[in-house]
Amino acid sequence: MKRILFSFAFAAMLWSCKTGSTATATTSKQEVSVSINLIDVKDDKVLVTVTTPKINTDEVTYSIPKIVPGTYTEDNYGKYIEDVKAFDAKGALLSVTKKDDNNWTIKNAKALRTITYLVNDTYDTENGKGFGKEDVFSPAGTNIDAGVNFMINMHGFVGYFLDKIDLPYKVTISHPETLWGATSMIDLDTTATTDVFITSRYAELVENPVMYAKPDYTTFTVDGMDILIGVYSPTGKVTAESITPEMKTMMTAQKTFLGKINANKKYSVLLYLSTMAQTDAKGFGALEHPTATTVVLPEMLPKEELVKSMKDVVSHEFFHIVTPLTIHSKEIQYFDYNAPKMSEHLWLYEGVTEYFANLFQINQGLIDETEFYSRIAEKIEHAKKLNDTMPFTTMSANVLVAPYKDQYLNVYEKGALIGMCIDIIIREKSNGERGILDMMHQLANEYGVSKPFNDNELFAKITELTYPEVGAFLTQYVSGPTPIPYETYLGKVGVTKAMEKAPGNVFLKGQMPYITVNPNTKEISVIPSSESIDFYKNLGLKGGDIIVAINEKPYSLDNIYEMISESQNWKENDAITLKIKRDGKEQTIKGKVKLPYEEKEGLKATDATKTTLKNTWLKG
């Protein structure tokens, strides 16, 4: 799972990710049969009917997940289930008792034949407060918008009997003819209003999301992998076709970077764009599965920002194909949806994945060295603001509880830097011939999709496959409390700290805004303290001036994100025209952009004697 926090003065955007597996047909008679009715939606609730296999006990418990692999929060999906009823073969009611948020006990279970219940969606309840604030993360959540859109993350609709969890599941979904289900599963029904999916077991089912919407999708093939891009855009502003070229370029580069480690035949990207209305999704980001990624982003994003965001989150999710989808511990292989035991190795699952999501871009020429170093420097800065002495393995194993869960976001910062340091150590010891990707290839060959490792044996196996120095690093800096001396490892490839002047944004500095908004009129105005900032001083802007338009484009609270985003592309001395309102009168100001600059610590390649090793690190 990946969660990235973007702090703006007017909105906080939180992003993430998760794990899963493809659907295959089965002919077994013993199965759990599920019907989901998306046609007769009443009061924003969907009816689910479960036809059960034969139960051999007097009492049985039907469970909905408390947590799903990769989300690292207890979301209690059972809270969105109501009116659970159980019936025998003649339609007589059986006794049902709700044990807790996620479990229902049924008596006289030997006579049980069907269970029915109603499902509420999670999007309606999101408050937008972000990670750890009780919201179900949107890409792992559910949406019910009758006749328009359904986001079907199966763990929000379908449950399990613990002793039947490895039986095949047959799921029949009835839906309006105008809606089409984007998924990596194979629809075994040819009619226009019914889809039938069969998976080998429950774990496979919950890893295969389906998004129903008006058909808007593209398909293409990359190195033998069929890729589907499915989009739901409420206003039609974004289409699958409009983002496909960038997605194809990125995923082609990823497949080239990974090489033989990936053999998937199909992959789907399901993009849900939110209006950010009160009852719409507010947890932005993505959730990974073996053959799919669910992505939720604001529809209001400008095209450039949307594509940039898609590249960021989808590239991260796609690399989860390596870990934990191929390389993982027993805690993940035998995941308990209601009493989970977490693995120690988030540095591997999330950290190395995030490192690959950045390394492949410099490796494949999508970004230059300056941009790559800037990203690494940013991660070092962010990591130091979190608990730098909390052992990473301890945090990982206890990530569901405080104080460890408060450090989860470090998996994308320090976790990625751990991957970087291991990569550099292996490059140095092998004279540039091998790196961390080679290590992951070896681990994939040693273990694999169906062969998990023991948590406490992984460090020894990695040391055996690489070098004693890698083992020493893992012991001291990953399972130990010692902060990592990043300068030492970057120095091995000739990269050192360097102070640099960087242009800032003209509308905010960090979390400090230079502008404000009147919530009643939606007007954007200059804060008085901003008058001394070069941009405002050069144009003669004063506190209280209302910004009506910039370069003839009107702005208000409704599109303030676009204004901030577009300003990031402004260059020093660009011509600019502002229409403002001062003392109730409109006037036009013409001038040039003067960007605010600030000195910050960055990274730069300074040792020419290390150039060869540096190049093998970045280019392989």
Coordinates of C-alpha atoms in Angstrom, one line a residue:
M1 CA 0.0 0.0 0.0
K2 CA 1.2 3.5 -0.8
R3 CA 0.0 6.6 0.9
I4 CA 1.5 10.0 -0.1
L5 CA 0.5 13.2 1.7
F6 CA 0.3 16.3 -0.4
S7 CA -0.2 19.3 1.9
F8 CA -1.9 22.4 0.4
A9 CA -3.4 25.3 2.3
F10 CA -6.9 24.2 1.2
A11 CA -6.8 20.5 0.8
A12 CA -4.9 17.4 2.0
M13 CA -4.5 14.6 -0.4
L14 CA -3.7 11.1 0.9
W15 CA -2.8 8.2 -1.3
S16 CA -2.0 4.3 -0.9
C17 CA -1.8 0.4 -2.1
K18 CA -2.6 -3.4 -1.6
T19 CA -2.1 -7.1 -2.8
G20 CA -4.1 -9.8 -4.7
S21 CA -4.5 -12.5 -7.5
T22 CA -6.2 -13.5 -10.9
A23 CA -9.4 -15.4 -11.4
T24 CA -9.5 -18.9 -13.0
A25 CA -12.4 -21.1 -13.8
T26 CA -13.2 -24.3 -11.8
T27 CA -15.8 -27.1 -12.1
S28 CA -15.8 -28.2 -8.4
K29 CA -19.3 -28.9 -7.1
Q30 CA -18.5 -27.8 -3.6
E31 CA -18.5 -24.0 -3.8
V32 CA -19.7 -20.8 -2.3
S33 CA -22.2 -19.2 -4.7
V34 CA -22.8 -15.4 -4.3
S35 CA -25.3 -13.2 -6.1
I36 CA -24.9 -9.4 -6.1
N37 CA -27.8 -7.4 -7.3
L38 CA -26.8 -4.0 -8.8
I39 CA -30.1 -3.5 -10.6
D40 CA -32.6 -3.3 -7.7
V41 CA -30.7 -0.8 -5.5
K42 CA -32.9 0.5 -2.6
D43 CA -31.9 3.3 -0.2
D44 CA -28.3 3.2 -1.7
K45 CA -28.0 -0.5 -0.5
V46 CA -27.1 -3.6 -2.5
L47 CA -28.7 -7.0 -1.8
V48 CA -26.2 -9.9 -1.6
T49 CA -27.4 -13.5 -1.5
V50 CA -25.0 -16.3 -0.5
T51 CA -25.8 -19.9 -1.3
T52 CA -23.7 -21.9 1.1
P53 CA -21.9 -25.2 0.8
K54 CA -22.9 -28.1 3.1
I55 CA -22.2 -27.2 6.8
N56 CA -21.4 -30.0 9.1
T57 CA -21.6 -28.2 12.4
D58 CA -24.5 -27.1 14.6
E59 CA -23.2 -23.6 14.6
V60 CA -21.2 -21.6 12.0
T61 CA -19.9 -18.1 11.7
Y62 CA -20.1 -15.9 8.6
S63 CA -17.4 -13.3 8.5
I64 CA -16.7 -10.1 6.7
P65 CA -13.0 -8.9 6.8
K66 CA -11.8 -6.6 9.5
I67 CA -8.7 -6.0 7.4
V68 CA -7.3 -7.0 4.0
P69 CA -3.7 -7.6 3.0
G70 CA -1.7 -4.5 2.4
T71 CA -3.9 -1.9 3.9
Y72 CA -2.3 -1.9 7.4
T73 CA -5.4 -0.5 9.1
E74 CA -8.4 -2.3 10.7
D75 CA -11.3 -1.0 8.6
N76 CA -14.1 -3.4 9.8
Y77 CA -15.9 -3.8 6.5
G78 CA -18.7 -5.6 8.5
K79 CA -19.9 -2.2 9.8
Y80 CA -21.3 -1.6 6.3
I81 CA -23.4 -4.8 6.4
E82 CA -27.0 -4.8 7.8
D83 CA -30.1 -7.0 7.9
V84 CA -28.3 -10.3 7.9
K85 CA -30.7 -13.2 7.5
A86 CA -30.2 -17.0 7.3
F87 CA -32.6 -19.5 5.7
D88 CA -32.9 -23.3 5.4
A89 CA -33.8 -25.1 2.2
K90 CA -37.5 -24.4 2.7
G91 CA -37.0 -20.7 3.2
A92 CA -37.5 -20.8 7.0
L93 CA -35.5 -18.3 9.0
L94 CA -32.6 -19.6 11.2
S95 CA -31.3 -17.8 14.3
V96 CA -28.6 -15.2 13.5
T97 CA -26.6 -13.4 16.3
K98 CA -24.2 -10.6 15.6
K99 CA -21.0 -11.3 17.6
D100 CA -19.1 -8.1 16.7
D101 CA -18.7 -5.7 13.7
N102 CA -17.6 -8.4 11.3
N103 CA -19.0 -11.8 12.5
W104 CA -22.5 -13.4 12.6
T105 CA -23.2 -16.7 14.3
I106 CA -25.9 -18.9 12.7
K107 CA -27.5 -21.7 14.7
N108 CA -28.9 -25.0 13.4
A109 CA -26.2 -24.5 10.7
K110 CA -26.6 -28.0 9.2
A111 CA -29.8 -26.8 7.8
L112 CA -28.3 -23.6 6.4
R113 CA -28.8 -23.0 2.6
T114 CA -28.8 -19.2 2.0
I115 CA -27.7 -16.0 3.7
T116 CA -29.0 -12.5 2.6
Y117 CA -27.8 -9.1 3.7
L118 CA -27.6 -5.5 2.5
V119 CA -24.4 -3.7 1.8
N120 CA -23.8 0.1 2.3
D121 CA -20.9 1.7 0.5
T122 CA -17.9 3.3 2.3
Y123 CA -17.6 6.4 0.1
D124 CA -20.7 7.9 1.7
T125 CA -19.0 7.9 5.1
E126 CA -15.6 9.3 4.3
N127 CA -14.7 12.5 6.1
G128 CA -11.5 13.2 4.3
K129 CA -9.4 13.4 7.4
G130 CA -6.9 10.9 6.0
F131 CA -4.8 7.9 7.1
G132 CA -5.6 6.5 10.5
K133 CA -8.7 8.7 11.0
E134 CA -11.3 6.0 10.7
D135 CA -11.9 6.4 6.9
V136 CA -11.7 3.3 4.8
F137 CA -9.1 4.2 2.2
S138 CA -11.0 4.9 -1.0
P139 CA -9.2 2.5 -3.3
A140 CA -9.9 -0.3 -0.8
G141 CA -13.5 0.9 -0.3
T142 CA -16.8 0.6 -2.1
N143 CA -19.2 2.8 -4.0
I144 CA -22.9 2.4 -4.7
D145 CA -24.3 5.0 -7.2
A146 CA -27.4 3.3 -8.7
G147 CA -27.3 3.2 -12.5
V148 CA -24.1 5.2 -12.6
N149 CA -21.1 3.6 -10.8
F150 CA -20.3 0.7 -8.5
M151 CA -16.8 0.2 -7.1
I152 CA -16.8 -3.5 -6.2
N153 CA -13.9 -4.3 -3.9
M154 CA -15.1 -7.9 -3.1
H155 CA -14.1 -7.8 0.6
G156 CA -16.8 -5.1 1.1
F157 CA -19.5 -7.3 -0.4
V158 CA -18.6 -11.0 0.1
G159 CA -17.7 -12.8 3.3
Y160 CA -16.5 -16.3 4.2
F161 CA -16.8 -19.3 6.5
L162 CA -13.4 -19.9 8.1
D163 CA -13.3 -23.7 7.4
K164 CA -14.6 -23.1 3.8
I165 CA -12.3 -20.3 2.9
D166 CA -10.4 -22.4 0.4
L167 CA -13.5 -23.5 -1.5
P168 CA -14.1 -22.1 -5.0
Y169 CA -16.3 -19.0 -5.2
K170 CA -18.8 -18.4 -7.9
V171 CA -20.0 -14.8 -8.0
T172 CA -23.0 -13.7 -10.2
I173 CA -23.5 -10.0 -10.6
S174 CA -26.6 -8.6 -12.2
H175 CA -26.2 -5.1 -13.5
P176 CA -27.9 -2.4 -15.7
E177 CA -27.2 -3.0 -19.4
T178 CA -25.7 0.5 -19.6
L179 CA -22.9 -0.4 -17.2
W180 CA -19.8 -2.4 -18.0
G181 CA -17.6 -4.1 -15.5
A182 CA -13.8 -3.4 -15.8
T183 CA -11.8 -6.2 -14.2
S184 CA -9.0 -8.7 -14.8
M185 CA -11.4 -11.6 -14.2
I186 CA -13.1 -13.5 -17.0
D187 CA -16.8 -13.1 -17.4
L188 CA -18.3 -16.5 -18.1
D189 CA -21.8 -15.2 -19.0
T190 CA -22.4 -13.7 -22.4
T191 CA -25.5 -11.7 -21.6
A192 CA -25.5 -7.9 -21.3
T193 CA -26.9 -7.8 -17.8
T194 CA -25.2 -10.6 -16.0
D195 CA -21.5 -11.3 -15.2
V196 CA -20.3 -14.6 -13.7
F197 CA -16.9 -14.9 -12.2
I198 CA -15.3 -18.0 -10.7
T199 CA -12.2 -18.0 -8.4
S200 CA -10.4 -20.9 -6.8
R201 CA -10.7 -19.6 -3.3
Y202 CA -11.8 -16.5 -1.2
A203 CA -8.3 -15.0 -1.1
E204 CA -8.3 -14.9 -4.9
L205 CA -11.8 -13.3 -5.1
V206 CA -11.0 -10.4 -2.8
E207 CA -7.9 -9.6 -4.9
N208 CA -10.1 -9.1 -8.0
P209 CA -12.0 -5.8 -8.0
V210 CA -14.6 -4.8 -10.5
M211 CA -15.6 -1.3 -11.4
Y212 CA -19.0 -0.8 -13.1
A213 CA -19.6 2.3 -15.1
K214 CA -20.5 3.5 -18.6
P215 CA -18.0 1.8 -20.9
D216 CA -14.8 3.8 -21.2
Y217 CA -11.7 1.7 -21.6
T218 CA -8.7 1.0 -23.7
T219 CA -6.6 -2.1 -24.1
F220 CA -3.0 -2.6 -25.3
T221 CA -0.3 -5.2 -25.1
V222 CA 3.2 -4.8 -23.6
D223 CA 5.7 -7.6 -23.9
G224 CA 3.0 -10.3 -23.8
M225 CA 0.9 -8.7 -21.1
D226 CA -2.6 -7.5 -22.0
I227 CA -3.4 -4.2 -20.2
L228 CA -6.8 -2.6 -19.6
I229 CA -7.3 1.0 -18.6
G230 CA -10.8 1.6 -17.3
V231 CA -12.1 5.1 -16.3
Y232 CA -15.1 6.5 -14.5
S233 CA -15.2 10.3 -14.9
P234 CA -18.5 11.8 -13.6
T235 CA -18.4 14.8 -16.0
G236 CA -16.6 13.0 -18.9
K237 CA -13.6 15.4 -18.5
V238 CA -11.2 12.5 -18.5
T239 CA -11.3 9.5 -20.8
A240 CA -9.3 6.3 -20.9
E241 CA -8.0 7.2 -24.4
S242 CA -6.7 10.6 -23.0
I243 CA -4.3 8.9 -20.5
T244 CA -3.4 5.8 -22.3
P245 CA -0.3 7.0 -24.2
E246 CA 1.4 8.0 -20.9
M247 CA 0.4 4.8 -19.2
K248 CA 1.7 2.7 -22.1
T249 CA 5.0 4.5 -22.1
M250 CA 5.4 4.0 -18.3
M251 CA 4.3 0.3 -18.2
T252 CA 6.5 -0.5 -21.2
A253 CA 9.5 0.9 -19.3
Q254 CA 8.5 -1.0 -16.1
K255 CA 8.3 -4.3 -18.0
T256 CA 11.7 -3.7 -19.6
F257 CA 13.2 -2.9 -16.2
L258 CA 11.8 -6.0 -14.5
G259 CA 12.8 -8.4 -17.2
K260 CA 11.9 -12.1 -16.6
I261 CA 10.8 -11.6 -13.0
N262 CA 7.2 -10.9 -14.1
A263 CA 5.1 -13.4 -16.1
N264 CA 1.6 -11.9 -15.7
K265 CA -0.7 -12.2 -18.8
K266 CA -3.2 -9.5 -17.8
Y267 CA -3.2 -6.3 -15.8
S268 CA -6.1 -3.8 -15.3
V269 CA -5.9 -0.2 -14.1
L270 CA -9.3 0.9 -12.7
L271 CA -9.5 4.7 -12.3
Y272 CA -12.3 6.3 -10.3
L273 CA -12.4 10.1 -10.4
S274 CA -14.1 11.8 -7.5
T275 CA -16.1 14.9 -7.5
M276 CA -15.0 15.5 -3.9
A277 CA -18.6 16.0 -2.9
Q278 CA -19.7 15.2 0.6
T279 CA -20.7 11.6 -0.2
D280 CA -17.9 10.9 -2.6
A281 CA -14.4 9.4 -2.2
K282 CA -11.7 11.6 -0.5
G283 CA -8.9 9.1 0.1
F284 CA -6.7 9.6 -3.0
G285 CA -4.2 7.0 -4.2
A286 CA -4.1 3.4 -5.3
L287 CA -4.4 -0.1 -4.1
E288 CA -2.4 -2.9 -5.8
H289 CA -3.4 -6.4 -6.7
P290 CA -1.5 -9.1 -8.7
T291 CA -3.3 -8.3 -11.9
A292 CA -5.0 -4.9 -11.1
T293 CA -4.7 -1.5 -9.5
T294 CA -7.6 0.5 -8.2
V295 CA -6.9 4.2 -8.3
V296 CA -8.9 7.1 -6.9
L297 CA -8.1 10.7 -7.7
P298 CA -9.9 14.1 -7.8
E299 CA -11.6 14.7 -11.2
M300 CA -10.7 18.4 -10.8
L301 CA -6.9 17.7 -11.3
P302 CA -5.5 19.4 -14.4
K303 CA -4.5 16.8 -17.1
E304 CA -0.8 17.2 -16.4
E305 CA -1.2 16.7 -12.7
L306 CA -3.5 13.7 -13.2
V307 CA -1.0 12.0 -15.5
K308 CA 1.8 12.7 -13.0
S309 CA -0.3 11.3 -10.2
M310 CA -1.1 8.2 -12.2
K311 CA 2.5 7.6 -13.0
D312 CA 3.4 7.9 -9.3
V313 CA 0.8 5.6 -7.8
V314 CA 0.4 3.1 -10.7
S315 CA 4.2 2.6 -11.1
H316 CA 4.4 1.8 -7.3
E317 CA 1.4 -0.6 -7.4
F318 CA 2.7 -2.4 -10.5
F319 CA 6.0 -3.1 -8.8
H320 CA 4.1 -5.0 -6.1
I321 CA 4.1 -7.8 -8.6
V322 CA 7.6 -8.5 -7.3
T323 CA 6.9 -8.1 -3.6
P324 CA 4.7 -9.1 -1.7
L325 CA 2.9 -10.8 -4.6
T326 CA 5.8 -13.0 -5.6
I327 CA 8.1 -12.7 -2.5
H328 CA 6.3 -12.7 0.8
S329 CA 6.2 -14.2 4.3
K330 CA 3.8 -16.8 5.8
E331 CA 1.9 -13.9 7.5
I332 CA 0.8 -12.8 4.0
Q333 CA 0.4 -16.3 2.4
Y334 CA -1.9 -17.4 5.2
F335 CA -3.5 -14.0 6.0
D336 CA -6.2 -13.9 8.7
Y337 CA -8.8 -11.4 7.7
N338 CA -10.1 -10.9 11.2
A339 CA -7.1 -11.6 13.5
P340 CA -4.1 -10.7 11.3
K341 CA -0.5 -11.1 12.3
M342 CA 1.7 -8.6 10.5
S343 CA 5.0 -9.3 8.9
E344 CA 8.3 -7.7 10.0
H345 CA 9.3 -6.8 6.4
L346 CA 7.4 -3.7 5.3
W347 CA 10.9 -2.3 4.3
L348 CA 10.8 -5.0 1.6
Y349 CA 7.1 -5.0 0.6
E350 CA 6.6 -1.2 0.5
G351 CA 10.1 0.3 0.7
V352 CA 11.8 -1.7 -2.1
T353 CA 8.6 -1.3 -4.2
E354 CA 8.8 2.5 -3.7
Y355 CA 12.5 2.5 -4.5
F356 CA 11.9 0.6 -7.8
A357 CA 9.1 3.0 -8.7
N358 CA 11.8 5.8 -8.7
L359 CA 14.8 3.8 -9.9
F360 CA 13.1 2.5 -13.0
Q361 CA 12.5 6.0 -14.2
I362 CA 16.1 7.0 -14.2
N363 CA 17.1 3.6 -15.5
Q364 CA 14.7 3.8 -18.4
G365 CA 15.4 7.5 -19.2
L366 CA 12.0 8.8 -18.1
I367 CA 13.7 11.3 -15.6
D368 CA 17.3 12.7 -15.4
E369 CA 19.8 12.5 -12.6
T370 CA 18.9 15.8 -11.2
E371 CA 15.3 14.8 -10.7
F372 CA 16.3 11.4 -9.2
Y373 CA 18.6 13.0 -6.7
S374 CA 15.9 15.5 -5.8
R375 CA 13.5 12.7 -5.0
I376 CA 16.1 10.9 -2.9
A377 CA 17.0 14.1 -1.0
E378 CA 13.3 14.7 -0.3
K379 CA 12.9 11.2 1.1
I380 CA 15.9 11.7 3.4
E381 CA 14.5 15.0 4.6
H382 CA 11.0 13.4 5.2
A383 CA 12.5 10.3 6.9
K384 CA 14.4 12.4 9.4
K385 CA 11.2 14.1 10.5
L386 CA 9.8 10.7 11.6
N387 CA 11.1 8.4 14.3
D388 CA 14.5 7.6 13.0
T389 CA 15.5 5.2 15.9
M390 CA 12.4 3.0 15.8
P391 CA 13.5 -0.4 14.4
F392 CA 11.8 -0.9 11.1
T393 CA 11.1 -4.6 11.7
T394 CA 9.4 -3.7 15.1
M395 CA 7.3 -1.0 13.5
S396 CA 6.2 -3.4 10.7
A397 CA 5.2 -6.2 13.0
N398 CA 3.2 -3.8 15.2
V399 CA 1.9 -1.5 12.5
L400 CA -1.8 -1.8 13.5
V401 CA -1.3 -0.3 17.0
A402 CA 0.1 2.9 18.4
P403 CA 2.8 4.2 18.5
Y404 CA 3.9 2.1 15.5
K405 CA 1.0 2.9 13.2
D406 CA 1.9 6.6 13.4
Q407 CA 5.2 5.8 11.7
Y408 CA 3.7 3.8 8.8
L409 CA 4.3 6.6 6.2
N410 CA 8.0 6.0 6.7
V411 CA 7.8 2.9 4.6
Y412 CA 7.8 5.2 1.5
E413 CA 10.6 7.3 2.8
K414 CA 13.1 5.4 5.0
G415 CA 11.8 2.1 3.5
A416 CA 12.8 3.3 0.0
L417 CA 16.2 4.5 1.3
I418 CA 16.9 1.1 2.8
G419 CA 16.4 -0.4 -0.6
M420 CA 18.7 2.3 -2.1
C421 CA 21.5 1.5 0.4
I422 CA 21.3 -2.2 -0.2
D423 CA 21.4 -1.6 -3.9
I424 CA 24.6 0.5 -3.5
I425 CA 26.3 -2.1 -1.3
I426 CA 25.6 -4.9 -3.8
R427 CA 26.8 -2.7 -6.7
E428 CA 30.0 -1.9 -4.8
K429 CA 30.8 -5.4 -3.8
S430 CA 30.1 -6.8 -7.2
N431 CA 32.0 -4.1 -9.1
G432 CA 28.8 -2.9 -10.6
E433 CA 27.7 -6.2 -12.0
R434 CA 24.7 -6.8 -9.7
G435 CA 22.2 -4.8 -7.8
I436 CA 19.1 -5.1 -5.7
L437 CA 17.0 -6.2 -8.7
D438 CA 19.3 -9.2 -9.1
M439 CA 18.7 -9.9 -5.4
M440 CA 14.9 -9.9 -5.9
H441 CA 15.3 -12.2 -8.9
Q442 CA 17.2 -14.7 -6.7
L443 CA 14.6 -14.4 -3.9
A444 CA 11.8 -15.0 -6.4
N445 CA 13.6 -18.1 -7.6
E446 CA 14.1 -19.3 -4.0
Y447 CA 10.5 -18.7 -2.9
G448 CA 7.7 -17.5 -5.2
V449 CA 3.9 -17.1 -5.3
S450 CA 3.1 -20.3 -3.4
K451 CA 6.3 -20.7 -1.2
P452 CA 6.5 -18.1 1.6
F453 CA 9.5 -17.4 3.8
N454 CA 9.7 -17.4 7.6
D455 CA 10.0 -13.8 8.8
N456 CA 12.9 -14.6 11.1
E457 CA 14.9 -16.3 8.4
L458 CA 14.8 -13.7 5.6
F459 CA 17.9 -11.7 6.7
A460 CA 20.0 -14.8 6.7
K461 CA 18.8 -15.9 3.3
I462 CA 19.5 -12.4 1.8
T463 CA 23.0 -12.5 3.3
E464 CA 23.6 -15.9 1.8
L465 CA 22.5 -14.6 -1.6
T466 CA 24.4 -11.4 -1.5
Y467 CA 27.3 -10.3 0.8
P468 CA 28.0 -10.2 4.6
E469 CA 27.9 -6.4 4.4
V470 CA 24.2 -6.5 3.3
G471 CA 23.5 -8.7 6.3
A472 CA 25.3 -6.4 8.7
F473 CA 23.4 -3.4 7.2
L474 CA 20.0 -5.2 7.8
T475 CA 20.9 -6.1 11.4
Q476 CA 22.2 -2.6 12.4
Y477 CA 19.9 -0.3 10.5
V478 CA 16.7 -2.3 9.7
S479 CA 16.2 -4.4 12.8
G480 CA 18.3 -2.1 15.0
P481 CA 17.7 1.4 16.3
T482 CA 20.7 3.1 14.5
P483 CA 19.8 5.9 12.1
I484 CA 21.2 5.2 8.6
P485 CA 24.2 7.4 7.6
Y486 CA 23.0 8.1 4.1
E487 CA 26.0 10.2 3.2
T488 CA 28.3 7.1 3.7
Y489 CA 26.3 5.0 1.2
L490 CA 25.8 7.8 -1.4
G491 CA 29.5 8.6 -1.1
K492 CA 30.3 5.1 -2.5
V493 CA 28.7 6.2 -5.8
G494 CA 30.2 9.7 -5.7
V495 CA 27.1 11.6 -4.6
T496 CA 27.3 14.2 -1.8
K497 CA 25.2 16.9 -0.2
A498 CA 25.0 20.2 -2.0
M499 CA 23.2 23.4 -1.2
E500 CA 21.0 24.6 -4.0
K501 CA 18.6 27.5 -4.7
A502 CA 15.2 26.1 -5.6
P503 CA 12.2 28.1 -6.9
G504 CA 9.2 27.9 -4.6
N505 CA 5.5 28.3 -5.3
V506 CA 4.1 31.8 -5.5
F507 CA 0.9 30.9 -3.6
L508 CA 2.3 28.9 -0.7
K509 CA 5.4 27.8 1.2
G510 CA 5.0 24.4 2.7
Q511 CA 1.8 24.7 4.7
M512 CA 2.0 28.5 4.9
P513 CA -0.3 30.1 2.3
Y514 CA 0.2 33.5 0.7
I515 CA -3.5 33.6 -0.3
T516 CA -6.8 32.9 1.4
V517 CA -10.4 32.1 0.4
N518 CA -13.7 33.5 1.4
P519 CA -15.9 30.4 1.8
N520 CA -19.1 32.3 1.1
T521 CA -18.1 34.1 -2.1
K522 CA -15.4 31.6 -3.1
E523 CA -13.1 34.5 -3.9
I524 CA -9.3 34.2 -3.6
S525 CA -7.5 37.1 -2.0
V526 CA -3.9 38.1 -1.1
I527 CA -2.9 37.8 2.6
P528 CA -1.5 41.1 3.9
S529 CA 1.8 39.5 5.0
S530 CA 2.4 38.4 1.4
E531 CA 3.1 41.9 0.2
S532 CA 6.9 41.5 0.9
I533 CA 7.1 38.3 -1.2
D534 CA 8.9 39.0 -4.5
F535 CA 6.0 37.8 -6.7
Y536 CA 3.5 40.1 -5.1
K537 CA 5.9 43.0 -4.5
N538 CA 7.0 43.0 -8.2
L539 CA 3.3 43.2 -9.4
G540 CA 2.3 45.7 -6.8
L541 CA -0.3 43.4 -5.2
K542 CA -1.6 44.4 -1.8
G543 CA -3.2 42.5 1.1
G544 CA -6.9 42.1 0.4
D545 CA -6.6 42.2 -3.4
I546 CA -9.0 39.6 -4.9
I547 CA -7.5 37.5 -7.7
V548 CA -10.2 37.3 -10.3
A549 CA -8.2 35.8 -13.3
I550 CA -4.7 35.0 -14.3
N551 CA -3.7 35.2 -18.0
E552 CA -7.4 35.5 -18.8
K553 CA -8.4 32.3 -16.9
P554 CA -10.9 33.0 -14.1
Y555 CA -10.2 31.4 -10.7
S556 CA -12.1 30.8 -7.5
L557 CA -12.3 28.2 -4.8
D558 CA -13.8 25.8 -7.3
N559 CA -10.6 25.6 -9.3
I560 CA -7.9 26.8 -6.9
Y561 CA -6.1 23.5 -7.1
E562 CA -5.6 24.2 -10.9
M563 CA -4.3 27.6 -10.1
I564 CA -1.7 26.3 -7.7
S565 CA -0.8 23.4 -9.9
E566 CA -0.4 25.5 -13.1
S567 CA 1.7 28.1 -11.3
Q568 CA 4.3 25.4 -10.6
N569 CA 5.2 25.5 -14.3
W570 CA 5.8 29.3 -14.3
K571 CA 9.4 30.4 -15.1
E572 CA 11.3 33.4 -13.9
N573 CA 10.4 36.5 -16.0
D574 CA 7.4 34.9 -17.7
A575 CA 4.9 37.5 -18.8
I576 CA 1.8 37.5 -16.7
T577 CA -1.6 39.3 -16.6
L578 CA -3.7 39.5 -13.5
K579 CA -7.3 40.7 -13.2
I580 CA -7.9 41.7 -9.6
K581 CA -10.6 43.4 -7.6
R582 CA -9.3 46.2 -5.2
D583 CA -11.7 48.2 -3.1
G584 CA -14.6 46.8 -5.1
K585 CA -13.2 47.9 -8.5
E586 CA -11.7 45.6 -11.1
Q587 CA -8.3 46.4 -12.6
T588 CA -5.7 44.7 -14.8
I589 CA -2.1 44.3 -13.8
K590 CA 0.6 43.3 -16.4
G591 CA 4.1 42.3 -15.4
K592 CA 6.6 39.5 -15.1
V593 CA 6.8 36.5 -12.8
K594 CA 9.3 36.8 -9.9
L595 CA 9.6 33.5 -8.2
P596 CA 10.4 33.1 -4.5
Y597 CA 13.7 31.2 -4.0
E598 CA 14.9 29.3 -1.0
E599 CA 18.1 27.4 -0.3
K600 CA 17.7 23.8 0.5
E601 CA 20.0 20.8 0.9
G602 CA 20.1 18.6 -2.2
L603 CA 22.4 15.9 -3.7
K604 CA 24.9 16.1 -6.5
A605 CA 27.4 13.8 -8.2
T606 CA 30.8 15.3 -7.3
D607 CA 33.4 12.5 -7.4
A608 CA 34.3 11.7 -10.9
T609 CA 36.3 8.7 -9.8
K610 CA 33.1 7.0 -8.9
T611 CA 31.3 7.7 -12.2
T612 CA 31.5 4.1 -13.5
L613 CA 29.9 2.7 -10.3
K614 CA 27.3 5.5 -10.2
N615 CA 26.3 4.7 -13.8
T616 CA 25.8 1.0 -13.1
W617 CA 23.7 1.9 -10.1
L618 CA 21.4 4.2 -12.1
K619 CA 21.5 2.5 -15.4
G620 CA 22.1 -1.1 -14.6

